[in-house]
Each structure stands twice: as structure tokens, then as C-alpha cells.
């Protein structure tokens, strides 16, 4: 049973345009949602997180939006740069006080120069 | 600042051979520690986590085991590797923070032949 789902395995975007990565979840007990970026043969790096009591969090070019009623979150990257090309993982934490992260399967973003 | 080390970076082992992957964290005390595996084309699968020395929780039954002999050392082992053990192994740490944010090491690429 996949509690965190990233339904798009890949996404291509032109440099300078907006990249929108989507994530759906099924467990309403999650407290926080996080986005990670991963280059090949490297460990994931933390990008941005959002509390379940917020609906938006912004950090530079990265903004995460949370729609609790739809159990949906999205990561917006504006403007997209070639260096943003990577696999992006959505993760959720806080179920029943747990600090474990539940990850989606990832979306591979390709930013075309 | 905190850093996390993993070694080796790559490993090629024959089926049936033993395995030992090591992870150490610097700059923090009493972290939660995690072992993940990323199989080809798949997401991050949590294998083990530890909240303290000698305390190991297993998420997936398999022929792998984990140990935490020291506060900032986490070891992943196997007595006899299987072909299906091939993958990218990641160690991560976290503290008991609200977001559950985890920080990943550089990973070990294991190929079982």
C-alpha cells in the first residue's frame, strides 16, 4: 500500500519555465511533507518542507503548496535551470509520532537548455 | 557542522559472499540512523532504523541485518548475498525535530554477481 505517490515518473521542462512536480498521499496523519533532490550515484539532498498546518512554503526558487483536502502537494521551481535536472522525491513524516519518512517513487526532471 | 560518511562507495561481490557496509556521523549526538536501499528504477525503501545504541528496527524481512555498536556508527551486514541484494544503499541520520528531516550519506553502489 503506497501511502505517498508520485504518479509522473518523468517531466521535461524548458529552461526558464516553471517546473511543477506533484505528489499525492493517503494518510491524513502525516505532520510534515518534504521534498528531496537526488543526482545519480549520490544521496538525496533536502530541499524544502511544509507543515501540515500550512498551505505554502517558499525558499528562493522553490515553493511547496499543500492542499490537505485533496491530500495533494506540489513543488514549483521557478525559473527552472539545467542544474535542476535530477530525480525529485516527495516524502511524508510524523505519522503517529514517528520520525520515519515515507517516500514516493520519485519524478525525474529534465530541464532542457 | 554535521557530516555523514559511507564506505565503500562501490562494491562488487559474488553471490553467497558476506557484506559489511559502514556509516558514521560526525557533529551530532544520539542521532536516529537509517539504512535505505534504492533498487534500479525504484524509490527509497527503508531497511532498518535505530534510535540508539543496540536498538535496531527492521522494516523489511530479508537476509540483511544492521547493528549500531556506537552512538554514531551504523553497520549493514549480510552473511550470504543474493543477486536481489544489488542496489544503491543509503545511510541517513536525523534528530528528533518537528519535520523529521533526514540527511543522507553519499551511498554505496552494490553489485552482486
Coordinates of C-alpha atoms in Angstrom, one line a residue:
Chain A
X1 CA 0.0 0.0 0.0
X2 CA 1.7 3.1 -1.2
X3 CA 1.0 6.0 1.1
X4 CA 2.9 8.6 -0.9
X5 CA 2.5 8.6 -4.6
X6 CA 4.3 10.4 -7.4
X7 CA 2.3 9.4 -10.5
X8 CA 4.6 11.1 -13.0
X9 CA 7.9 9.2 -13.4
X10 CA 9.4 11.9 -15.6
X11 CA 8.9 15.5 -16.6
X12 CA 10.6 17.7 -19.2
X13 CA 10.7 21.5 -19.0
X14 CA 12.3 24.2 -20.9
X15 CA 15.0 26.3 -19.1
X16 CA 13.5 29.4 -17.6
X17 CA 10.0 28.0 -17.4
X18 CA 8.2 26.6 -14.4
X19 CA 8.6 23.0 -13.2
X20 CA 5.7 21.6 -11.3
X21 CA 6.2 18.2 -9.5
X22 CA 3.2 16.6 -7.9
X23 CA 2.7 14.2 -5.0
X24 CA -0.4 12.6 -3.5
X25 CA -0.8 10.9 -0.2
X26 CA -3.4 8.8 1.5
X27 CA -2.6 9.1 5.2
X28 CA -4.1 12.1 6.9
X29 CA -2.0 11.6 10.0
X30 CA 1.2 12.9 8.3
X31 CA 2.5 16.0 10.0
X32 CA 5.2 17.2 7.6
X33 CA 5.9 16.8 3.9
X34 CA 9.4 17.1 2.4
X35 CA 11.0 17.3 -1.0
X36 CA 14.4 15.8 -1.8
X37 CA 16.5 16.1 -4.9
X38 CA 18.8 13.3 -6.0
X39 CA 21.5 13.2 -8.6
X40 CA 22.7 9.8 -10.0
X41 CA 25.0 8.0 -7.7
X42 CA 24.6 10.5 -4.9
X43 CA 22.5 10.6 -1.7
X44 CA 19.3 12.7 -1.7
X45 CA 19.6 16.3 -0.5
X46 CA 16.8 18.0 1.4
X47 CA 15.2 20.9 -0.5
X48 CA 12.2 22.2 1.4
X49 CA 9.4 21.0 3.8
X50 CA 6.0 22.1 4.8
X51 CA 4.0 21.6 7.9
X52 CA 0.5 20.1 7.6
X53 CA -0.9 23.3 9.1
X54 CA 0.4 25.4 6.4
X55 CA -0.6 25.6 2.7
X56 CA 2.5 27.2 1.3
X57 CA 6.2 27.4 2.0
X58 CA 8.7 29.3 -0.2
X59 CA 12.5 29.2 -0.3
X60 CA 14.1 31.0 -3.2
X61 CA 13.1 29.4 -6.5
X62 CA 11.3 26.6 -4.7
X63 CA 7.8 26.7 -3.4
X64 CA 5.8 23.9 -2.0
X65 CA 2.0 24.0 -1.9
X66 CA -0.2 21.8 0.2
X67 CA -3.9 21.0 -0.3
X68 CA -4.9 19.0 2.6
X69 CA -8.5 18.4 1.5
X70 CA -7.2 16.9 -1.7
X71 CA -4.3 15.2 0.0
X72 CA -2.0 16.7 -2.6
X73 CA 1.2 18.7 -2.6
X74 CA 3.3 20.2 -5.4
X75 CA 6.8 21.6 -5.7
X76 CA 7.2 24.6 -8.0
X77 CA 10.6 25.5 -9.4
X78 CA 10.8 29.0 -11.0
X79 CA 12.7 29.6 -13.1
X80 CA 13.9 26.1 -14.0
X81 CA 17.7 25.7 -14.6
X82 CA 19.6 22.9 -16.2
X83 CA 21.2 22.1 -12.9
X84 CA 17.8 21.3 -11.5
X85 CA 17.7 18.2 -13.6
X86 CA 17.5 15.3 -11.1
X87 CA 15.1 12.9 -9.5
X88 CA 12.8 14.6 -7.0
X89 CA 11.3 12.6 -4.1
X90 CA 8.3 13.6 -2.1
X91 CA 8.3 12.3 1.5
X92 CA 6.0 12.5 4.5
X93 CA 6.6 12.2 8.2
X94 CA 5.0 12.3 11.6
X95 CA 2.5 9.5 11.3
X96 CA 1.6 8.6 14.9
X97 CA 4.6 10.5 16.3
X98 CA 7.0 8.5 14.1
X99 CA 10.0 10.3 12.7
X100 CA 10.3 7.9 9.8
X101 CA 9.9 9.2 6.3
X102 CA 7.7 7.6 3.8
X103 CA 8.9 8.3 0.3
X104 CA 7.3 8.4 -3.1
X105 CA 9.0 6.6 -6.0
X106 CA 10.3 9.9 -7.5
X107 CA 10.0 12.0 -10.6
X108 CA 12.9 12.5 -13.0
X109 CA 13.0 16.2 -14.0
X110 CA 14.9 17.1 -17.2
X111 CA 15.4 20.9 -17.8
X112 CA 16.2 21.4 -21.4
X113 CA 18.6 24.3 -22.2
Chain B
X1 CA 28.5 21.1 11.2
X2 CA 27.3 17.6 10.8
X3 CA 28.7 15.2 8.2
X4 CA 27.9 11.6 7.3
X5 CA 30.3 9.2 5.8
X6 CA 29.6 5.9 4.0
X7 CA 32.1 3.4 2.6
X8 CA 32.9 1.8 0.3
X9 CA 31.5 3.9 -2.5
X10 CA 31.2 1.0 -4.8
X11 CA 31.4 -2.8 -4.2
X12 CA 31.2 -5.8 -6.5
X13 CA 30.6 -9.1 -4.6
X14 CA 29.8 -12.6 -5.7
X15 CA 26.6 -14.3 -4.7
X16 CA 27.0 -16.1 -1.3
X17 CA 29.7 -13.8 -0.1
X18 CA 29.4 -11.7 3.1
X19 CA 28.7 -7.9 3.2
X20 CA 29.6 -5.1 5.6
X21 CA 28.8 -1.5 4.8
X22 CA 29.7 1.2 7.3
X23 CA 28.2 4.5 8.1
X24 CA 29.4 7.1 10.6
X25 CA 28.0 10.5 11.5
X26 CA 30.0 13.4 12.9
X27 CA 28.9 16.6 14.6
X28 CA 25.8 15.4 16.4
X29 CA 24.9 13.2 19.3
X30 CA 22.3 10.4 19.7
X31 CA 21.0 10.7 16.1
X32 CA 18.4 8.4 14.7
X33 CA 20.1 6.3 12.0
X34 CA 18.6 4.7 8.9
X35 CA 19.6 2.3 6.1
X36 CA 17.7 2.6 2.8
X37 CA 18.0 0.8 -0.5
X38 CA 17.2 2.1 -3.9
X39 CA 16.9 -0.6 -6.5
X40 CA 17.2 0.2 -10.2
X41 CA 14.3 2.4 -11.3
X42 CA 12.6 2.4 -7.9
X43 CA 12.1 4.6 -4.9
X44 CA 13.8 4.6 -1.5
X45 CA 13.0 1.5 0.6
X46 CA 13.6 1.8 4.4
X47 CA 15.5 -1.3 5.6
X48 CA 16.5 -0.5 9.2
X49 CA 16.4 2.3 11.6
X50 CA 17.9 2.8 15.0
X51 CA 17.0 5.3 17.8
X52 CA 20.0 4.4 20.0
X53 CA 23.0 2.1 20.6
X54 CA 22.0 -1.6 20.2
X55 CA 18.4 -0.6 19.2
X56 CA 17.5 -1.8 15.7
X57 CA 14.1 -2.0 14.0
X58 CA 13.7 -3.9 10.8
X59 CA 11.2 -2.8 8.2
X60 CA 11.7 -5.5 5.6
X61 CA 12.4 -9.1 6.3
X62 CA 15.4 -10.2 4.3
X63 CA 18.9 -11.7 4.6
X64 CA 20.3 -8.3 5.7
X65 CA 21.0 -7.2 9.3
X66 CA 22.0 -4.0 10.9
X67 CA 24.0 -3.1 14.0
X68 CA 24.8 0.0 16.0
X69 CA 27.9 -0.6 18.1
X70 CA 28.5 3.1 18.8
X71 CA 26.3 6.2 19.0
X72 CA 27.3 7.5 15.6
X73 CA 28.1 4.2 13.8
X74 CA 25.7 2.1 11.8
X75 CA 26.6 -1.1 10.0
X76 CA 24.7 -3.0 7.4
X77 CA 25.6 -6.7 7.0
X78 CA 24.8 -9.9 5.3
X79 CA 26.2 -13.4 5.8
X80 CA 25.4 -14.5 2.2
X81 CA 24.5 -12.1 -0.5
X82 CA 21.8 -12.7 -3.1
X83 CA 21.5 -11.3 -6.6
X84 CA 18.5 -9.4 -5.5
X85 CA 20.6 -7.5 -2.9
X86 CA 22.1 -5.4 -5.7
X87 CA 21.3 -1.7 -5.4
X88 CA 22.2 1.6 -4.1
X89 CA 22.5 1.7 -0.3
X90 CA 22.0 4.9 1.6
X91 CA 22.6 5.7 5.2
X92 CA 20.8 8.7 6.8
X93 CA 20.6 10.4 10.1
X94 CA 18.1 12.7 11.8
X95 CA 17.4 14.3 15.1
X96 CA 14.1 14.5 16.9
X97 CA 13.0 17.6 15.0
X98 CA 9.4 18.5 14.1
X99 CA 9.8 17.9 10.4
X100 CA 11.5 14.6 10.5
X101 CA 14.1 15.8 8.1
X102 CA 16.8 13.3 7.3
X103 CA 20.3 13.8 6.0
X104 CA 21.7 11.3 3.6
X105 CA 25.2 10.0 3.0
X106 CA 26.8 9.6 -0.4
X107 CA 25.6 6.0 -0.8
X108 CA 27.2 2.7 -1.8
X109 CA 26.6 1.0 -5.1
X110 CA 26.5 -2.7 -4.5
X111 CA 26.6 -5.1 -7.5
X112 CA 26.1 -8.8 -6.7
X113 CA 27.4 -11.0 -9.5

